[in-house]
Short mmCIF file of C-alpha atoms and ligand atoms in Angstrom, two decimals:
data_model
loop_
_atom_site.label_atom_id
_atom_site.label_comp_id
_atom_site.label_asym_id
_atom_site.label_seq_id
_atom_site.Cartn_x
_atom_site.Cartn_y
_atom_site.Cartn_z
CA MET A 339 71.12 -19.08 -1.64
CA LYS A 340 70.80 -16.44 0.98
CA ILE A 341 73.41 -14.57 -0.22
CA LYS A 342 72.29 -14.35 -3.73
CA LYS A 343 68.70 -13.64 -2.44
CA SER A 344 70.21 -10.60 -1.02
CA ILE A 345 72.45 -9.82 -4.28
CA TYR A 346 69.09 -9.95 -6.07
CA THR A 347 67.38 -7.52 -3.62
CA ILE A 348 70.17 -5.20 -3.87
CA ALA A 349 70.08 -5.17 -8.02
CA MET A 350 66.35 -5.02 -8.09
CA ALA A 351 66.28 -1.86 -6.07
CA GLY A 352 69.06 -0.44 -7.59
CA LEU A 353 71.16 0.16 -4.86
CA ALA A 354 74.60 0.78 -5.61
CA PHE A 355 75.05 -2.92 -7.40
CA ALA A 356 78.20 -2.43 -9.46
CA ALA A 357 76.88 -5.11 -12.28
CA CYS A 358 74.32 -1.90 -13.11
CA THR A 359 77.09 0.73 -13.61
CA LYS A 360 79.64 1.11 -16.26
CA SER A 361 82.31 2.62 -13.39
CA GLU A 362 84.14 -0.23 -12.53
CA LYS A 363 87.22 -0.49 -14.80
CA ALA A 364 88.12 -4.10 -16.22
CA GLU A 365 91.27 -5.48 -14.66
CA SER A 366 92.65 -7.50 -17.45
CA PRO A 367 93.27 -7.05 -21.37
CA SER A 368 90.37 -8.59 -21.67
CA ASP A 369 87.24 -6.19 -23.50
CA ILE A 370 84.86 -8.32 -20.63
CA ASP A 371 84.54 -7.42 -17.34
CA GLY A 372 84.91 -10.10 -14.95
CA LYS A 373 83.45 -8.76 -11.87
CA ILE A 374 80.29 -7.38 -13.25
CA PHE A 375 79.84 -10.56 -15.32
CA ALA A 376 80.13 -12.37 -12.39
CA LYS A 377 77.39 -10.45 -10.53
CA GLN A 378 74.79 -10.71 -13.44
CA ILE A 379 75.23 -14.87 -12.65
CA ALA A 380 74.67 -14.24 -9.09
CA VAL A 381 71.34 -12.73 -10.17
CA LEU A 382 70.32 -14.60 -12.74
CA ALA A 383 71.34 -18.01 -10.66
CA SER A 384 69.67 -16.07 -7.32
CA ASP A 385 66.50 -17.74 -5.73
CA SER A 386 64.47 -14.89 -6.12
CA LEU A 387 64.00 -15.80 -9.66
CA GLU A 388 62.45 -19.35 -8.84
CA GLY A 389 64.76 -21.24 -11.15
CA ARG A 390 63.36 -18.99 -14.70
CA LYS A 391 60.96 -21.12 -15.49
CA PRO A 392 58.05 -19.97 -18.38
CA PHE A 393 55.20 -18.54 -17.41
CA SER A 394 55.74 -18.43 -13.89
CA ALA A 395 56.49 -15.43 -11.68
CA GLY A 396 60.41 -15.88 -11.87
CA GLU A 397 59.98 -15.15 -15.46
CA GLU A 398 58.25 -12.21 -15.34
CA LYS A 399 61.33 -10.78 -13.02
CA THR A 400 63.67 -12.40 -14.70
CA ILE A 401 62.52 -10.95 -18.43
CA GLN A 402 62.09 -7.78 -16.72
CA TYR A 403 65.76 -7.64 -15.56
CA LEU A 404 66.73 -8.31 -18.51
CA LYS A 405 65.20 -5.49 -19.80
CA THR A 406 66.14 -3.34 -17.38
CA GLU A 407 69.95 -4.35 -18.13
CA PHE A 408 69.75 -3.95 -21.50
CA GLU A 409 68.15 -0.26 -21.15
CA LYS A 410 70.87 0.53 -19.01
CA LEU A 411 73.35 -0.08 -21.69
CA GLY A 412 71.53 1.99 -23.94
CA LEU A 413 70.43 -0.32 -26.46
CA LYS A 414 67.68 -0.04 -28.45
CA PRO A 415 63.98 -2.35 -27.73
CA GLY A 416 65.15 -5.06 -30.26
CA ASN A 417 61.25 -5.59 -31.47
CA GLY A 418 59.58 -2.20 -32.60
CA ASP A 419 59.14 -0.41 -29.29
CA SER A 420 59.37 -3.78 -27.27
CA TYR A 421 61.79 -5.55 -25.99
CA PHE A 422 59.86 -8.65 -26.12
CA GLN A 423 58.80 -11.15 -28.30
CA LYS A 424 55.51 -12.96 -27.27
CA VAL A 425 55.89 -16.90 -27.87
CA PRO A 426 52.36 -18.64 -27.76
CA MET A 427 53.02 -22.23 -26.40
CA VAL A 428 50.24 -25.25 -25.53
CA ASP A 429 51.45 -27.93 -23.16
CA ILE A 430 49.16 -30.82 -24.75
CA LEU A 431 48.70 -34.00 -22.32
CA SER A 432 48.36 -36.81 -25.51
CA LYS A 433 46.29 -40.33 -24.32
CA PRO A 434 45.71 -42.98 -26.78
CA ALA A 435 42.43 -44.49 -26.48
CA GLY A 436 43.70 -47.85 -26.92
CA GLN A 437 46.16 -49.97 -27.87
CA LEU A 438 47.42 -49.70 -31.18
CA VAL A 439 45.76 -52.62 -33.81
CA ILE A 440 47.48 -53.01 -37.18
CA LYS A 441 45.69 -55.68 -39.03
CA ASN A 442 45.09 -57.13 -42.88
CA ASP A 443 42.69 -59.41 -43.83
CA LYS A 444 45.07 -62.40 -42.65
CA GLY A 445 45.10 -60.91 -39.00
CA ALA A 446 46.09 -58.38 -36.82
CA VAL A 447 49.10 -57.62 -33.62
CA ALA A 448 47.92 -55.15 -30.89
CA PHE A 449 50.61 -53.17 -29.42
CA ASN A 450 50.09 -51.72 -25.59
CA TYR A 451 50.66 -48.22 -24.86
CA LEU A 452 53.88 -47.43 -23.02
CA ASP A 453 55.14 -51.32 -23.44
CA ASP A 454 55.15 -51.46 -26.76
CA PHE A 455 54.40 -48.21 -28.37
CA VAL A 456 53.96 -44.39 -27.76
CA ALA A 457 51.65 -41.98 -29.64
CA ALA A 458 50.77 -38.29 -29.26
CA SER A 459 49.80 -35.36 -30.89
CA ARG A 460 50.47 -31.93 -31.44
CA HIS A 461 47.39 -31.00 -33.26
CA VAL A 462 45.75 -28.20 -31.17
CA GLN A 463 42.43 -30.65 -30.92
CA ASP A 464 40.73 -32.39 -27.74
CA GLN A 465 40.30 -34.70 -29.80
CA VAL A 466 42.63 -36.91 -32.77
CA LYS A 467 41.78 -39.61 -35.16
CA LEU A 468 43.90 -41.72 -37.21
CA THR A 469 41.59 -43.66 -39.45
CA ASP A 470 41.75 -47.42 -41.32
CA SER A 471 45.41 -45.36 -42.44
CA GLU A 472 47.80 -47.23 -44.53
CA LEU A 473 51.43 -48.53 -42.73
CA ILE A 474 54.20 -47.88 -45.59
CA PHE A 475 57.84 -48.96 -44.27
CA ALA A 476 60.00 -45.36 -45.41
CA GLY A 477 63.53 -46.65 -44.52
CA TYR A 478 65.19 -43.86 -42.48
CA GLY A 479 62.08 -41.28 -43.61
CA ILE A 480 64.85 -39.02 -45.45
CA VAL A 481 65.26 -36.50 -47.88
CA ALA A 482 68.47 -35.59 -48.53
CA PRO A 483 69.62 -33.98 -51.66
CA GLU A 484 72.94 -33.33 -51.12
CA TYR A 485 73.25 -36.98 -50.55
CA GLY A 486 71.35 -38.08 -53.58
CA TRP A 487 68.99 -40.04 -50.98
CA ASN A 488 64.90 -39.34 -51.22
CA ASP A 489 63.41 -42.45 -48.76
CA TYR A 490 59.54 -41.12 -50.07
CA GLN A 491 60.50 -41.31 -53.86
CA GLY A 492 57.43 -41.65 -55.75
CA LEU A 493 55.17 -42.00 -53.27
CA ASP A 494 52.34 -40.18 -51.79
CA VAL A 495 51.86 -40.82 -48.30
CA ARG A 496 48.38 -38.27 -47.69
CA GLY A 497 46.65 -40.06 -45.19
CA LYS A 498 49.07 -42.56 -44.36
CA THR A 499 51.06 -43.81 -41.54
CA VAL A 500 54.89 -44.14 -42.08
CA VAL A 501 57.23 -46.69 -40.22
CA VAL A 502 60.94 -45.40 -40.20
CA LEU A 503 64.03 -45.68 -38.94
CA VAL A 504 66.11 -43.46 -36.18
CA ASN A 505 69.65 -42.14 -37.30
CA ASP A 506 70.87 -41.86 -40.62
CA PRO A 507 72.13 -44.28 -43.26
CA GLY A 508 75.77 -43.29 -42.12
CA PHE A 509 75.39 -45.26 -38.44
CA GLY A 510 75.78 -48.40 -40.03
CA ASP A 511 77.87 -47.29 -43.53
CA SER A 512 80.84 -45.00 -43.17
CA THR A 513 80.93 -44.07 -46.60
CA LEU A 514 77.40 -43.10 -46.60
CA PHE A 515 76.02 -39.42 -45.00
CA LYS A 516 78.70 -38.73 -42.78
CA GLY A 517 79.34 -41.82 -41.24
CA LYS A 518 79.00 -41.91 -37.30
CA THR A 519 78.86 -37.86 -36.84
CA MET A 520 75.28 -37.77 -36.83
CA THR A 521 73.63 -35.28 -39.65
CA TYR A 522 70.36 -33.70 -38.84
CA TYR A 523 68.35 -36.34 -41.09
CA GLY A 524 69.15 -38.98 -37.99
CA ARG A 525 66.62 -37.10 -35.46
CA TRP A 526 63.84 -38.42 -34.38
CA THR A 527 62.44 -34.73 -34.51
CA TYR A 528 63.96 -34.49 -38.66
CA LYS A 529 61.65 -37.67 -38.85
CA PHE A 530 58.79 -36.02 -37.89
CA GLU A 531 59.44 -33.03 -39.37
CA GLU A 532 59.66 -34.48 -43.10
CA ALA A 533 56.83 -37.03 -42.38
CA ALA A 534 54.44 -33.95 -42.08
CA ARG A 535 56.29 -32.38 -45.28
CA GLN A 536 55.30 -35.27 -47.57
CA GLY A 537 51.38 -34.85 -46.08
CA ALA A 538 51.26 -37.95 -43.98
CA ALA A 539 48.67 -38.75 -41.16
CA GLY A 540 50.74 -40.79 -38.67
CA VAL A 541 54.69 -41.43 -38.42
CA LEU A 542 56.22 -44.11 -35.80
CA ILE A 543 59.28 -44.63 -35.64
CA VAL A 544 60.75 -47.98 -34.60
CA HIS A 545 63.02 -48.27 -31.68
CA ASP A 546 66.28 -49.22 -31.60
CA THR A 547 68.64 -48.52 -28.54
CA LYS A 548 71.78 -48.52 -30.19
CA PRO A 549 71.78 -46.07 -33.19
CA ALA A 550 69.06 -44.46 -30.47
CA SER A 551 72.08 -44.20 -27.92
CA TYR A 552 69.30 -44.76 -25.43
CA GLY A 553 66.62 -47.45 -24.10
CA TRP A 554 62.69 -47.66 -24.85
CA ALA A 555 62.41 -46.15 -21.19
CA VAL A 556 63.37 -43.06 -22.35
CA VAL A 557 61.37 -43.28 -24.95
CA ARG A 558 58.99 -44.69 -22.55
CA SER A 559 59.36 -41.89 -19.56
CA GLY A 560 59.74 -38.83 -21.74
CA TRP A 561 56.52 -40.14 -24.31
CA SER A 562 53.80 -40.70 -21.02
CA LYS A 563 54.23 -36.83 -19.80
CA SER A 564 52.74 -33.87 -21.18
CA LYS A 565 54.35 -32.06 -24.00
CA LEU A 566 55.16 -28.39 -24.70
CA TYR A 567 54.76 -26.73 -28.09
CA LEU A 568 54.66 -23.92 -30.16
CA ASN A 569 51.15 -23.12 -30.73
CA SER A 570 51.53 -21.79 -34.37
CA ASP A 571 48.73 -19.68 -36.89
CA ASP A 572 47.37 -23.20 -37.80
CA ASN A 573 47.00 -24.95 -34.21
CA ASN A 574 50.17 -27.34 -35.51
CA MET A 575 47.65 -28.95 -38.21
CA SER A 576 50.36 -29.27 -40.58
CA ARG A 577 52.00 -31.44 -38.66
CA ALA A 578 51.01 -35.26 -38.64
CA ALA A 579 47.79 -36.25 -36.70
CA VAL A 580 50.42 -38.61 -34.85
CA GLU A 581 53.72 -39.00 -34.26
CA GLY A 582 54.90 -41.75 -31.85
CA TRP A 583 57.34 -44.84 -31.86
CA ILE A 584 56.98 -48.61 -31.50
CA SER A 585 59.82 -50.41 -30.19
CA MET A 586 61.65 -53.21 -32.20
CA GLU A 587 59.89 -55.93 -31.04
CA SER A 588 56.85 -54.65 -31.87
CA ALA A 589 57.81 -53.53 -35.63
CA LYS A 590 59.21 -57.32 -36.04
CA LYS A 591 56.23 -58.51 -35.03
CA LEU A 592 54.42 -55.81 -37.46
CA PHE A 593 56.69 -57.23 -40.50
CA LYS A 594 55.65 -60.66 -39.63
CA LEU A 595 51.68 -60.21 -39.81
CA ALA A 596 52.87 -57.92 -43.05
CA LYS A 597 54.75 -60.98 -44.70
CA VAL A 598 57.95 -58.79 -44.96
CA SER A 599 61.76 -59.67 -44.12
CA ASP A 600 63.25 -57.91 -40.87
CA THR A 601 66.39 -57.75 -43.40
CA LEU A 602 64.35 -54.40 -44.72
CA LEU A 603 65.96 -53.61 -41.73
CA THR A 604 69.12 -53.67 -42.88
CA ALA A 605 68.50 -52.91 -46.80
CA ALA A 606 66.73 -49.30 -45.65
CA GLY A 607 71.04 -48.48 -44.84
CA LYS A 608 71.66 -49.26 -48.84
CA LYS A 609 72.14 -46.88 -51.86
CA GLY A 610 69.21 -47.29 -53.58
CA PHE A 611 66.24 -48.57 -51.05
CA LYS A 612 62.87 -48.05 -51.97
CA PRO A 613 59.80 -47.60 -49.93
CA VAL A 614 57.73 -50.48 -48.76
CA PRO A 615 53.78 -50.47 -48.80
CA LEU A 616 53.28 -53.04 -45.64
CA LYS A 617 50.01 -53.93 -46.95
CA VAL A 618 48.65 -53.33 -43.23
CA ARG A 619 46.06 -50.64 -41.50
CA THR A 620 45.35 -49.21 -38.36
CA SER A 621 43.12 -46.96 -36.93
CA LEU A 622 43.89 -45.11 -33.48
CA VAL A 623 42.02 -42.44 -31.33
CA ILE A 624 44.26 -39.62 -29.04
CA ASN A 625 42.67 -37.71 -26.19
CA ASN A 626 44.49 -34.64 -25.70
CA MET A 627 44.21 -32.36 -22.69
CA ILE A 628 45.14 -28.53 -24.00
CA LYS A 629 46.33 -25.73 -22.34
CA LYS A 630 47.67 -22.79 -23.40
CA SER A 631 50.39 -20.20 -21.74
CA THR A 632 51.97 -17.20 -23.22
CA SER A 633 55.76 -16.82 -22.45
CA ASN A 634 58.96 -14.22 -24.01
CA ASN A 635 61.94 -13.88 -25.86
CA VAL A 636 64.00 -10.77 -25.29
CA LEU A 637 65.14 -8.73 -27.15
CA ALA A 638 67.82 -5.99 -27.34
CA LEU A 639 69.28 -4.54 -30.34
CA LEU A 640 72.96 -2.19 -30.78
CA PRO A 641 72.21 -0.67 -34.39
CA GLY A 642 75.01 -0.68 -36.68
CA THR A 643 75.99 2.11 -38.56
CA ASP A 644 76.76 1.41 -42.27
CA ARG A 645 75.46 -1.81 -42.68
CA LYS A 646 72.62 -1.41 -39.85
CA ASP A 647 70.38 -3.38 -41.75
CA GLU A 648 72.62 -6.69 -41.86
CA TYR A 649 72.59 -8.63 -38.52
CA ILE A 650 74.65 -10.74 -36.27
CA ILE A 651 72.99 -12.19 -33.34
CA TYR A 652 73.40 -13.77 -30.48
CA THR A 653 71.68 -16.21 -28.00
CA ALA A 654 71.32 -17.72 -24.64
CA HIS A 655 68.33 -19.43 -23.20
CA TRP A 656 67.28 -17.44 -19.90
CA ASP A 657 64.64 -20.28 -18.91
CA HIS A 658 65.52 -22.96 -16.57
CA PHE A 659 63.35 -25.44 -14.95
CA GLY A 660 61.50 -23.86 -11.95
CA LYS A 661 60.48 -25.28 -9.01
CA GLY A 662 60.46 -29.25 -8.98
CA GLU A 663 60.66 -32.23 -6.85
CA ALA A 664 63.48 -31.25 -3.82
CA ILE A 665 66.64 -33.05 -3.68
CA LYS A 666 68.74 -33.19 -0.44
CA GLY A 667 65.68 -30.31 0.56
CA ASP A 668 66.32 -27.97 -2.49
CA SER A 669 63.73 -27.49 -4.32
CA ILE A 670 64.89 -24.48 -6.75
CA TYR A 671 66.46 -25.18 -10.07
CA ASN A 672 68.45 -22.55 -10.41
CA GLY A 673 70.28 -23.60 -13.02
CA ALA A 674 73.82 -21.27 -12.63
CA ALA A 675 76.00 -22.83 -15.19
CA ASP A 676 72.60 -23.69 -17.48
CA ASN A 677 71.51 -21.28 -18.54
CA ALA A 678 72.34 -18.24 -15.91
CA SER A 679 75.72 -17.91 -17.35
CA GLY A 680 75.33 -17.60 -20.86
CA THR A 681 72.24 -15.64 -20.34
CA ALA A 682 74.97 -13.10 -17.87
CA ALA A 683 77.82 -13.69 -21.17
CA LEU A 684 75.23 -11.89 -23.15
CA LEU A 685 74.69 -8.53 -20.94
CA GLU A 686 78.23 -8.57 -20.94
CA ILE A 687 79.20 -8.95 -24.12
CA ALA A 688 76.55 -6.86 -25.02
CA SER A 689 78.18 -4.04 -22.59
CA ALA A 690 81.68 -4.68 -24.38
CA PHE A 691 80.25 -4.17 -27.46
CA THR A 692 79.06 -0.44 -26.42
CA LYS A 693 82.50 -0.01 -24.93
CA LEU A 694 84.17 -0.10 -28.60
CA GLU A 695 85.57 2.91 -30.04
CA LYS A 696 85.26 1.56 -33.76
CA LYS A 697 80.98 1.09 -33.72
CA PRO A 698 80.14 -2.16 -34.92
CA SER A 699 79.39 -1.33 -39.08
CA ARG A 700 76.36 -4.13 -38.62
CA SER A 701 73.70 -4.32 -36.57
CA ILE A 702 73.75 -6.68 -33.41
CA LEU A 703 70.79 -7.95 -31.75
CA PHE A 704 71.07 -9.55 -28.56
CA LEU A 705 68.51 -12.16 -28.07
CA SER A 706 67.52 -14.18 -24.77
CA VAL A 707 64.96 -16.66 -25.63
CA THR A 708 62.26 -18.83 -23.49
CA ALA A 709 61.79 -22.34 -23.57
CA GLU A 710 64.57 -24.17 -24.51
CA GLU A 711 64.80 -26.67 -21.77
CA GLN A 712 61.12 -27.48 -23.78
CA GLY A 713 62.49 -28.24 -26.81
CA LEU A 714 63.77 -25.00 -28.24
CA LEU A 715 61.19 -23.63 -27.94
CA GLY A 716 61.64 -19.73 -28.05
CA SER A 717 64.14 -19.71 -30.70
CA ASP A 718 62.40 -21.94 -33.11
CA TYR A 719 59.21 -19.38 -32.61
CA TYR A 720 61.99 -16.32 -33.05
CA THR A 721 63.13 -18.70 -36.36
CA SER A 722 59.94 -18.92 -37.73
CA HIS A 723 58.53 -15.25 -36.85
CA PRO A 724 61.90 -13.58 -37.75
CA VAL A 725 61.79 -9.77 -36.46
CA TYR A 726 64.58 -9.16 -38.56
CA PRO A 727 64.99 -10.95 -42.50
CA ILE A 728 66.53 -14.42 -42.39
CA ASN A 729 69.03 -13.62 -45.52
CA LYS A 730 70.17 -10.36 -43.58
CA THR A 731 71.43 -12.12 -40.83
CA VAL A 732 74.64 -13.58 -41.00
CA ALA A 733 75.22 -15.36 -38.16
CA ASP A 734 73.59 -16.62 -34.65
CA ILE A 735 76.43 -17.11 -32.09
CA ASN A 736 75.26 -19.07 -29.13
CA MET A 737 75.82 -19.87 -25.54
CA ASP A 738 74.27 -22.60 -23.33
CA VAL A 739 76.42 -23.40 -20.22
CA LEU A 740 79.66 -21.89 -19.41
CA GLN A 741 81.77 -24.12 -16.95
CA PRO A 742 83.60 -22.22 -14.50
CA PHE A 743 86.52 -24.75 -14.17
CA GLY A 744 89.45 -22.23 -15.28
CA LYS A 745 91.52 -21.98 -18.44
CA MET A 746 91.79 -24.35 -21.16
CA LYS A 747 94.07 -24.91 -23.66
CA ASP A 748 91.38 -25.89 -26.22
CA ILE A 749 88.06 -24.69 -26.92
CA ILE A 750 85.30 -26.88 -28.32
CA ILE A 751 83.05 -26.49 -31.83
CA VAL A 752 80.55 -28.19 -32.07
CA GLY A 753 79.44 -29.31 -34.83
CA LYS A 754 82.99 -28.41 -36.18
CA GLY A 755 83.31 -28.18 -40.11
CA GLN A 756 79.79 -27.26 -40.40
CA SER A 757 80.40 -23.44 -41.47
CA ASP A 758 83.01 -21.00 -42.35
CA LEU A 759 82.70 -19.28 -38.81
CA ASP A 760 84.64 -22.72 -37.84
CA GLU A 761 87.77 -19.99 -39.10
CA TYR A 762 86.82 -17.13 -37.01
CA ALA A 763 86.14 -19.40 -34.42
CA ASP A 764 90.07 -20.72 -35.27
CA GLU A 765 91.70 -17.21 -35.41
CA ALA A 766 90.21 -15.69 -32.09
CA ALA A 767 90.71 -18.82 -30.67
CA GLY A 768 94.91 -18.26 -31.74
CA LYS A 769 95.28 -15.11 -30.54
CA GLN A 770 95.15 -16.40 -27.30
CA GLY A 771 97.41 -19.20 -27.92
CA ARG A 772 94.45 -22.06 -27.49
CA THR A 773 93.03 -23.97 -29.86
CA THR A 774 89.78 -25.39 -31.14
CA ARG A 775 88.39 -28.99 -32.03
CA GLY A 776 85.40 -30.92 -32.54
CA GLU A 777 82.98 -32.54 -29.94
CA PRO A 778 84.28 -35.78 -28.67
CA ASP A 779 80.79 -37.49 -29.19
CA PRO A 780 79.45 -36.08 -33.34
CA SER A 781 77.57 -39.22 -33.44
CA GLY A 782 75.77 -37.56 -30.55
CA GLY A 783 73.91 -34.94 -32.34
CA TRP A 784 75.20 -31.96 -30.40
CA TYR A 785 74.61 -29.53 -33.08
CA PHE A 786 70.76 -30.51 -32.87
CA ARG A 787 70.37 -29.32 -29.01
CA SER A 788 70.53 -25.96 -28.45
CA ASP A 789 68.87 -22.85 -29.87
CA HIS A 790 71.86 -22.07 -32.39
CA PHE A 791 70.39 -24.97 -34.25
CA ASN A 792 66.79 -23.26 -34.72
CA PHE A 793 68.63 -20.56 -37.11
CA ALA A 794 70.80 -22.74 -38.61
CA LYS A 795 67.65 -25.00 -39.66
CA VAL A 796 66.60 -22.23 -41.44
CA GLY A 797 69.82 -21.87 -43.59
CA ILE A 798 71.88 -19.03 -40.84
CA PRO A 799 75.75 -19.86 -40.07
CA SER A 800 75.43 -20.51 -36.50
CA LEU A 801 78.32 -21.10 -33.98
CA TYR A 802 77.88 -23.48 -31.13
CA ILE A 803 80.72 -23.55 -28.60
CA GLU A 804 81.65 -25.09 -25.62
CA ASN A 805 84.22 -24.76 -23.20
CA GLY A 806 87.30 -27.35 -23.39
CA SER A 807 89.02 -30.11 -21.27
CA VAL A 808 92.54 -29.71 -21.68
CA SER A 809 93.09 -27.66 -18.52
CA VAL A 810 95.89 -25.09 -18.43
CA THR A 811 96.94 -25.82 -14.56
CA HIS A 812 95.54 -29.75 -14.11
CA GLY A 813 95.62 -30.86 -17.53
CA GLU A 814 92.92 -33.05 -19.53
CA ALA A 815 92.00 -35.75 -17.12
CA TRP A 816 91.20 -33.41 -14.83
CA GLY A 817 89.23 -31.32 -17.05
CA GLU A 818 87.02 -34.33 -18.46
CA ALA A 819 86.70 -35.02 -14.62
CA GLN A 820 84.86 -31.86 -14.10
CA LYS A 821 82.67 -32.26 -16.70
CA LYS A 822 81.60 -35.50 -16.04
CA ASP A 823 80.78 -33.98 -12.31
CA TYR A 824 78.61 -31.62 -13.41
CA ASN A 825 77.01 -33.90 -15.79
CA ASP A 826 76.54 -36.31 -13.00
CA ASN A 827 75.86 -34.37 -9.77
CA ARG A 828 74.61 -30.85 -10.46
CA TYR A 829 72.76 -30.89 -14.61
CA HIS A 830 69.65 -30.25 -14.39
CA SER A 831 69.38 -31.04 -10.86
CA PRO A 832 68.83 -27.59 -7.86
CA ALA A 833 72.69 -28.40 -7.29
CA ASP A 834 73.39 -26.15 -10.58
CA GLU A 835 73.63 -23.49 -8.24
CA TYR A 836 76.50 -19.82 -8.30
CA SER A 837 78.80 -19.99 -5.75
CA SER A 838 81.48 -17.14 -5.65
CA SER A 839 84.11 -19.94 -5.51
CA TRP A 840 83.74 -20.12 -8.81
CA ASP A 841 86.47 -19.52 -11.25
CA LEU A 842 85.66 -17.25 -13.83
CA SER A 843 88.72 -17.20 -15.79
CA GLY A 844 87.50 -19.91 -18.39
CA ILE A 845 84.29 -18.29 -19.14
CA ILE A 846 85.67 -14.79 -19.86
CA GLU A 847 88.41 -16.37 -22.33
CA ASP A 848 85.79 -18.13 -24.17
CA MET A 849 83.21 -14.83 -23.84
CA GLN A 850 85.98 -13.36 -25.15
CA LEU A 851 86.42 -15.35 -28.14
CA VAL A 852 83.36 -14.89 -28.95
CA PHE A 853 83.23 -11.18 -28.84
CA GLU A 854 85.73 -11.06 -31.07
CA VAL A 855 83.97 -13.49 -33.59
CA GLY A 856 81.19 -11.24 -33.91
CA LYS A 857 83.04 -8.17 -33.48
CA LYS A 858 85.18 -9.12 -36.86
CA LEU A 859 82.05 -10.03 -38.58
CA SER A 860 80.25 -6.98 -37.62
CA TYR A 861 83.22 -5.06 -39.74
CA GLU A 862 82.65 -7.07 -42.31
CA SER A 863 80.50 -7.09 -45.54
CA THR A 864 81.06 -10.68 -45.99
CA PHE A 865 78.70 -13.33 -45.66
CA PRO A 866 80.14 -16.83 -43.86
CA GLY A 867 78.38 -19.75 -46.02
CA TRP A 868 78.20 -23.52 -45.01
CA LYS A 869 80.25 -26.09 -46.16
CA LYS A 870 80.29 -28.16 -48.62
CA GLY A 871 78.02 -31.43 -47.23
CA SER A 872 76.33 -29.41 -44.43
CA GLU A 873 72.31 -30.28 -44.28
CA PHE A 874 71.97 -26.26 -43.83
CA LYS A 875 73.99 -25.35 -47.18
CA SER A 876 70.98 -25.62 -49.89
CA ILE A 877 68.80 -24.11 -47.27
CA ARG A 878 70.62 -20.79 -47.22
CA ASP A 879 71.46 -20.90 -50.74
CA LYS A 880 68.03 -20.49 -51.34
CA SER A 881 67.18 -17.70 -49.17
CA MET A 882 70.09 -15.88 -50.79
CA GLY A 883 68.68 -16.61 -54.11
CA LYS A 884 71.59 -18.48 -55.19
ZN1 ZN B 36 69.46 -27.43 -19.96
#
């Protein structure tokens, strides 16, 4: 750790720091310079940056460092005359004022906070109320035209509270949606967004361990803490006033009171399901403790030549968890793999683009976003306040956690089958003698869990790669064991640290691959699209005026 600190100090002082000069020659046929890349990770993962937490002194050092490096590469400020985009956020600690009581004229059920239900509000208001709100069971709470599915059909939920199931109908019936591969309609975040679009006052998701892929304890602990949200221009008033979960046991008690059968839970997964008014009502008061803060995305632009009003975006989140609970005497969450690696890659890929003899025809934006760890907030802000038009943005290519496990025969395209970018990645992998494949557990919804997803949500085809596991020298079992070891022992802990013994050869191949994809796109005039059946296709078609 001391070594890292000294490297950073030198870098900031601008002394004899190789990462800051272009004089060093690449040693491999790759356009990516491994030595410079290694030094950039060492700086970004150093203790001096204090774990790169939004709003901390570590943020200021990190974003200034990125700005300086982009300037040295000769890149232009990506947001007017600034390298920064301010991201207003709000931290809200929501506490329900009492039990969640649901009643009809025959009786009532009362649920205890944390044991039986959780609830919060994104409204930037000290107090939020649900008043005598009628409950409606709206199945999976999904509106998916491409699957001919609408759980809100014929329903006016304004002022009402919808009760919905987690995951999507494909979880129980392989002929529906994408079967076990979870679509975005299955994510809990979607349930809240759709209910808000429908104008619901409240949303309660019924927890079920299998389709949720985690137990009630995870919901309970996650929802007992304050949450960081974007502070939108309308103070988040367009969101449902109350968002929450109820346990399966609570849902069954609720159904009993409403005199409806538990078979509704399975009926909801059948085609043609119709929402069911439960003829019960609830009132709830939520008190909010509110803290506002502003963080920053960092943006640098390499203007194109003849198609400069078309954009390719590379993203990597710069943030991590800062300082926290000490583990084995270390309280700095350096986030070396997560995501100093991707941020350093962003710098080095930018550098590779500046060295191209044939200049890119399209413009390339290098975007290092904030608050990924808090719920993909920086990328959410960028895509809801885009600096460059969404329908002129050709693709997003995202890097989040590049692993130093050496060369792999394979590379994973998370969400393989979503967009035409797959073929670009296949071609680039082929040139390296490698093959691509989808992630091993597509029911986990991994395509929805890093920054590229916010680009997908507004229709921009997005590529998210993850390192493969078939190690060239040690085989697949070894590769899988490395991933497991990271997840079990270093992920989101102070032990995610850089070491000069890291084998960067595999990361460099992965960087070269995403560089090739962007390079090809940068010389083309085509706009790759979403594949048939993708939940993002109709959004893109609409924004492209199709
Ligand atoms: Zn992370």
